[in-house]
GROMACS .gro file of C-alpha atoms in nm:
model
  200
    1MET     CA    1   7.407  16.455  11.784
    2PRO     CA    2   7.545  16.544  12.129
    3GLU     CA    3   7.650  16.246  12.337
    4ARG     CA    4   7.421  16.155  12.625
    5VAL     CA    5   7.561  16.137  12.975
    6GLY     CA    6   7.647  15.771  13.015
    7GLN     CA    7   7.610  15.757  13.392
    8PRO     CA    8   7.420  15.977  13.636
    9GLU     CA    9   7.705  15.965  13.885
   10GLN     CA   10   7.851  16.285  14.025
   11ALA     CA   11   8.215  16.371  14.072
   12SER     CA   12   8.345  16.428  14.425
   13TRP     CA   13   8.543  16.728  14.545
   14VAL     CA   14   8.911  16.670  14.625
   15GLU     CA   15   9.142  16.879  14.843
   16TYR     CA   16   9.444  16.840  14.616
   17PRO     CA   17   9.459  16.868  14.235
   18GLU     CA   18   9.492  16.528  14.074
   19PRO     CA   19   9.823  16.449  13.898
   20LEU     CA   20   9.830  16.485  13.521
   21VAL     CA   21   9.791  16.174  13.307
   22MET     CA   22  10.040  16.315  13.056
   23ARG     CA   23  10.401  16.218  13.112
   24GLY     CA   24  10.687  16.460  13.060
   25GLY     CA   25  10.673  16.823  12.968
   26ASP     CA   26  10.777  17.155  13.115
   27PRO     CA   27  10.725  17.137  13.494
   28HIS     CA   28  10.623  17.503  13.507
   29ILE     CA   29  10.353  17.449  13.246
   30ARG     CA   30  10.246  17.124  13.415
   31ALA     CA   31  10.213  17.308  13.748
   32LEU     CA   32  10.008  17.578  13.574
   33MET     CA   33   9.780  17.315  13.420
   34ARG     CA   34   9.715  17.163  13.761
   35THR     CA   35   9.649  17.511  13.900
   36ILE     CA   36   9.395  17.581  13.626
   37SER     CA   37   9.223  17.252  13.699
   38ALA     CA   38   9.216  17.330  14.073
   39SER     CA   39   8.985  17.616  13.989
   40GLU     CA   40   8.799  17.460  13.696
   41SER     CA   41   8.760  17.093  13.786
   42ASN     CA   42   8.892  17.008  14.133
   43MET     CA   43   8.715  16.673  14.137
   44ASP     CA   44   8.820  16.311  14.165
   45GLU     CA   45   8.753  16.242  13.796
   46PRO     CA   46   8.838  16.575  13.630
   47TYR     CA   47   8.886  16.439  13.278
   48ARG     CA   48   8.527  16.312  13.266
   49LEU     CA   49   8.372  16.614  13.437
   50LEU     CA   50   8.081  16.801  13.281
   51TYR     CA   51   7.968  17.142  13.399
   52GLY     CA   52   7.751  17.087  13.707
   53GLY     CA   53   7.938  16.781  13.832
   54LYS     CA   54   7.802  16.492  13.628
   55LEU     CA   55   8.045  16.259  13.452
   56ALA     CA   56   8.066  16.172  13.084
   57GLU     CA   57   8.119  15.808  12.998
   58ASP     CA   58   8.246  15.836  12.642
   59LEU     CA   59   8.569  16.032  12.586
   60SER     CA   60   8.633  15.911  12.233
   61ARG     CA   61   8.543  16.269  12.140
   62HIS     CA   62   8.431  16.583  12.323
   63PRO     CA   63   8.101  16.495  12.498
   64ASP     CA   64   7.924  16.803  12.349
   65ILE     CA   65   7.649  16.796  12.612
   66CYS     CA   66   7.485  17.132  12.676
   67VAL     CA   67   7.414  17.167  13.049
   68GLU     CA   68   7.201  17.450  13.187
   69ILE     CA   69   7.395  17.714  13.381
   70VAL     CA   70   7.236  17.752  13.724
   71ALA     CA   71   7.436  18.040  13.876
   72GLY     CA   72   7.628  18.351  13.781
   73PRO     CA   73   7.575  18.609  13.507
   74ASN     CA   74   7.494  18.348  13.241
   75VAL     CA   75   7.223  18.168  13.438
   76GLY     CA   76   6.963  18.011  13.210
   77ASP     CA   77   7.204  17.961  12.920
   78CYS     CA   78   7.372  17.628  12.865
   79THR     CA   79   7.736  17.530  12.837
   80THR     CA   80   7.920  17.238  12.679
   81ALA     CA   81   8.219  17.279  12.915
   82ALA     CA   82   8.378  16.939  12.975
   83GLY     CA   83   8.694  16.770  13.091
   84ARG     CA   84   8.978  16.872  13.316
   85TYR     CA   85   9.011  17.213  13.149
   86GLN     CA   86   8.637  17.263  13.090
   87PHE     CA   87   8.671  17.296  12.715
   88LEU     CA   88   8.367  17.420  12.525
   89THR     CA   89   8.306  17.203  12.222
   90THR     CA   90   8.405  17.479  11.979
   91THR     CA   91   8.723  17.563  12.171
   92TRP     CA   92   8.825  17.197  12.188
   93GLU     CA   93   8.772  17.149  11.816
   94ALA     CA   94   8.979  17.458  11.735
   95LYS     CA   95   9.265  17.376  11.972
   96ALA     CA   96   9.268  17.005  11.890
   97GLU     CA   97   9.305  17.094  11.524
   98GLU     CA   98   9.619  17.291  11.612
   99TYR     CA   99   9.773  17.084  11.889
  100HIS     CA  100   9.630  16.729  11.907
  101PRO     CA  101   9.921  16.481  11.879
  102ASN     CA  102   9.701  16.212  11.721
  103PRO     CA  103   9.477  16.382  11.461
  104PRO     CA  104   9.242  16.187  11.235
  105ALA     CA  105   9.388  16.084  10.901
  106TRP     CA  106   9.312  16.323  10.616
  107PHE     CA  107   9.081  16.066  10.455
  108ASP     CA  108   8.896  15.984  10.780
  109VAL     CA  109   8.661  16.281  10.754
  110TRP     CA  110   8.407  16.152  11.008
  111ARG     CA  111   8.648  16.072  11.288
  112GLU     CA  112   8.676  16.330  11.565
  113TYR     CA  113   8.964  16.419  11.794
  114SER     CA  114   8.994  16.187  12.093
  115PHE     CA  115   8.909  16.354  12.426
  116GLN     CA  116   9.088  16.089  12.630
  117PRO     CA  117   9.277  16.229  12.933
  118GLU     CA  118   9.625  16.214  12.779
  119TYR     CA  119   9.502  16.417  12.482
  120GLN     CA  120   9.330  16.678  12.698
  121ASP     CA  121   9.664  16.727  12.873
  122ALA     CA  122   9.870  16.722  12.553
  123VAL     CA  123   9.654  16.983  12.380
  124VAL     CA  124   9.659  17.220  12.678
  125HIS     CA  125  10.033  17.174  12.735
  126SER     CA  126  10.109  17.253  12.372
  127TRP     CA  127   9.867  17.547  12.370
  128LEU     CA  128  10.015  17.703  12.684
  129SER     CA  129  10.367  17.640  12.554
  130ASP     CA  130  10.305  17.816  12.224
  131PRO     CA  131  10.420  18.182  12.241
  132SER     CA  132  10.240  18.259  11.916
  133ALA     CA  133   9.907  18.165  12.076
  134TRP     CA  134   9.942  18.416  12.360
  135GLY     CA  135  10.191  18.673  12.232
  136VAL     CA  136  10.423  18.592  12.524
  137ASP     CA  137  10.631  18.300  12.648
  138ILE     CA  138  10.425  18.173  12.942
  139SER     CA  139  10.693  17.931  13.056
  140GLU     CA  140  10.949  18.211  13.075
  141MET     CA  141  10.703  18.434  13.263
  142LEU     CA  142  10.653  18.156  13.519
  143ARG     CA  143  11.028  18.118  13.557
  144GLN     CA  144  11.039  18.492  13.631
  145ASP     CA  145  10.779  18.450  13.909
  146ARG     CA  146  10.517  18.643  13.711
  147LEU     CA  147  10.231  18.406  13.796
  148ASP     CA  148   9.983  18.687  13.868
  149GLU     CA  149  10.035  18.825  13.517
  150VAL     CA  150   9.989  18.480  13.369
  151LEU     CA  151   9.667  18.415  13.562
  152TYR     CA  152   9.533  18.756  13.465
  153MET     CA  153   9.609  18.687  13.099
  154LEU     CA  154   9.452  18.341  13.110
  155SER     CA  155   9.141  18.453  13.301
  156GLY     CA  156   8.983  18.554  12.972
  157THR     CA  157   8.994  18.186  12.875
  158TRP     CA  158   8.943  18.027  13.218
  159THR     CA  159   8.722  18.276  13.401
  160SER     CA  160   8.747  18.098  13.737
  161LEU     CA  161   9.112  18.206  13.765
  162GLY     CA  162   8.992  18.537  13.901
  163TYR     CA  163   8.998  18.891  13.763
  164GLY     CA  164   8.668  18.824  13.587
  165ILE     CA  165   8.305  18.732  13.614
  166GLU     CA  166   8.341  18.391  13.776
  167THR     CA  167   8.594  18.425  14.053
  168ASN     CA  168   8.528  18.134  14.288
  169SER     CA  169   8.632  18.005  14.630
  170MET     CA  170   8.958  17.867  14.490
  171SER     CA  171   9.073  18.181  14.308
  172SER     CA  172   9.252  18.346  14.600
  173TYR     CA  173   9.444  18.025  14.674
  174LEU     CA  174   9.580  17.976  14.324
  175PRO     CA  175   9.927  18.125  14.390
  176GLN     CA  176   9.977  17.885  14.684
  177ILE     CA  177   9.842  17.596  14.479
  178TYR     CA  178  10.077  17.676  14.193
  179SER     CA  179  10.374  17.691  14.429
  180ALA     CA  180  10.287  17.349  14.574
  181MET     CA  181  10.226  17.199  14.230
  182LEU     CA  182  10.554  17.338  14.095
  183GLU     CA  183  10.751  17.193  14.385
  184GLU     CA  184  10.589  16.856  14.323
  185GLU     CA  185  10.644  16.868  13.947
  186LEU     CA  186  11.009  16.971  13.985
  187ASN     CA  187  11.062  16.676  14.218
  188GLN     CA  188  10.904  16.425  13.982
  189THR     CA  189  11.140  16.161  13.857
  190GLY     CA  190  11.148  16.041  13.500
  191ALA     CA  191  10.995  16.357  13.354
  192THR     CA  192  11.120  16.452  13.011
  193PHE     CA  193  11.183  16.808  12.901
  194PRO     CA  194  11.095  16.940  12.654
  195PHE     CA  195  10.767  16.754  12.618
  196ASP     CA  196  10.751  16.480  12.356
  197PRO     CA  197  10.386  16.423  12.253
  198GLY     CA  198  10.480  16.072  12.147
  199ARG     CA  199  10.535  15.984  12.513
  200SER     CA  200  10.204  16.117  12.642
   0.00000   0.00000   0.00000
């Protein structure tokens, strides 16, 4: 059964993408993750965010709450998009199976993948860092200042990045946001590289 929304509270818009919970990792990928979330979930509690702005209480697994879409080409349908990266339930389950650093034990067939903030970050970091998932090395592309190509490629997954059906008010600012996030991530102290999931 889908989880009910634990609290009716709404998230609040923020002017600056929240820092990641995950520690360590490739600063270029970290900056990209924060840029994606600027467009997908630029709220004060992005890891708990459901489509439409309400907040999920239980992150022990993906909330799997289908919320009616009220605008855009898919109006009237519903979406299970949740968390900082607005994962659909099916996408989360598929990517968590590949990249989650703390999977259920083989004998624990009823346990689901934790959707806690550090695991949302860890799964997305590993996914974006995996050349076999995208057919290219995204980190290397970012180092070559090919952000526009990266955003275009990722817009099929995160449609709010532009180039697609759900370009939003943040889309045109994403290059500037990425630049600011990268500067901040490169200046972070104590970051480890490459990312060690055990330290997330």
